[in-house]
Coordinates of C-alpha atoms in Angstrom, one line a residue:
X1 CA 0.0 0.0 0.0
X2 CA 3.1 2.0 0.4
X3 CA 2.4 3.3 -3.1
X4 CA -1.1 3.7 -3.5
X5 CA -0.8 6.4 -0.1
X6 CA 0.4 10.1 0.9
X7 CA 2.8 9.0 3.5
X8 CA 4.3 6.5 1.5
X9 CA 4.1 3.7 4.2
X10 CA 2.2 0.4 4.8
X11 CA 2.5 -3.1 3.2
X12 CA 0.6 -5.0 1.0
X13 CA -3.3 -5.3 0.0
X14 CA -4.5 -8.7 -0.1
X15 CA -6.3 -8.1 -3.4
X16 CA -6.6 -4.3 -4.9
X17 CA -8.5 -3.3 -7.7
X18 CA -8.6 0.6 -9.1
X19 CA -12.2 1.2 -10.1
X20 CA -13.2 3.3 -12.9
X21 CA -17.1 3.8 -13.3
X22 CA -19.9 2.9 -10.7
X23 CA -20.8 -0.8 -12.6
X24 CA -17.6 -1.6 -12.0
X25 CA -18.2 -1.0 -8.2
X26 CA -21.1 -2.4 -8.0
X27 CA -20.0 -5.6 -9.3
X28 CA -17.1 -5.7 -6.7
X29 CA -19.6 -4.8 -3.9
X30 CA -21.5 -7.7 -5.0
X31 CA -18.7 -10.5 -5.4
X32 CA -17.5 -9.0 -1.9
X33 CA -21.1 -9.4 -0.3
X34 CA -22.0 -12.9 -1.8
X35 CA -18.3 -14.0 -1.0
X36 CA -18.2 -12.2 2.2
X37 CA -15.3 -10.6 2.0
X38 CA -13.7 -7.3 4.1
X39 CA -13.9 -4.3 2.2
X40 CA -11.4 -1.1 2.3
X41 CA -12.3 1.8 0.5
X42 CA -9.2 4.3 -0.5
X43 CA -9.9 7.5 -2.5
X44 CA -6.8 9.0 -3.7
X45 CA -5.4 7.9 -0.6
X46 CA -4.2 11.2 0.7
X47 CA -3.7 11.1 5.4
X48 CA -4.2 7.5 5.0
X49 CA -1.7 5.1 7.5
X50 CA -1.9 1.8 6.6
X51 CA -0.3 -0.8 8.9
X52 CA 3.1 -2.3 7.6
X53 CA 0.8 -5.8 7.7
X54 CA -1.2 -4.2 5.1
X55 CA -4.7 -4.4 4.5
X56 CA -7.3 -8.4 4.5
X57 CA -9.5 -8.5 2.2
X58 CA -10.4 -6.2 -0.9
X59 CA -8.8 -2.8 -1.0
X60 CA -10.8 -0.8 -3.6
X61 CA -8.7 2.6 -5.3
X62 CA -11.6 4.8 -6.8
X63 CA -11.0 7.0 -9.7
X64 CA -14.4 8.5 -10.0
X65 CA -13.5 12.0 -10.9
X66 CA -17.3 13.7 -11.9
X67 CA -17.8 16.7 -10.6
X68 CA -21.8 17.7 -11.0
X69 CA -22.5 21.1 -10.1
X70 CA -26.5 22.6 -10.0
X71 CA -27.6 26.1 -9.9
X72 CA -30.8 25.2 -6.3
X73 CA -31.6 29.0 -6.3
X74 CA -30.6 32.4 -7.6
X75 CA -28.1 32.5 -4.1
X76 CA -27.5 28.9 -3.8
X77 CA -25.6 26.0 -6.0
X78 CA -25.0 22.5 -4.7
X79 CA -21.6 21.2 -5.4
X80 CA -21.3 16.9 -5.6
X81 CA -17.7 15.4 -6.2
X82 CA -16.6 11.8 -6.5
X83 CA -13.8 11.1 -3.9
X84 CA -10.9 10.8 -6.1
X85 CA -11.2 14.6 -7.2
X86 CA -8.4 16.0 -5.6
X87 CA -8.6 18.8 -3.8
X88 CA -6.6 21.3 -5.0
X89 CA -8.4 20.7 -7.9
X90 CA -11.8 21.1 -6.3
X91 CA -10.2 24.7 -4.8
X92 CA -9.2 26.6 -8.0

């Protein structure tokens, strides 16, 4: 996991998988709930410490990057962001 966090640190992931579009999370939620296995959820993995064990079970690394932004009123707008939009992104 050492390479997949902020602070660099951590061992492995017993399995990891980078997702790329909400089906494909859905089908790993599924196999993990059927299967019942441990799910770890990591965004882009930033303040993260991961025990130099590593991580049981399925380690998911999201790269859902949507932003959606909607105009609720003429003073108010609602923001939504998936996690793996970073943040200094989000801030410009």
């Amino acid at each position: 996991m050492k390479n997949h966090t902020s602070f660099k640190i951590g061992g492995p992931a017993e399995i990891y998988i980078k997702i790329t579009s909400i089906e494909e999370l859905q089908k790993v939620l599924e196999f993990a709930k059927k299967e019942n296995v441990k799910i770890t959820i990591l965004g882009n993995g930033s303040n993260v410490l991961v025990s130099d064990k590593g991580i049981n079970g399925i380690v998911i690394k999201t790269n859902l990057k949507e932003i959606n932004i909607e105009n609720k009123d003429s003073e108010n707008v609602e923001v939504t962001v998936n996690d793996a939009v970073p943040i200094g992104f989000l801030a410009q």
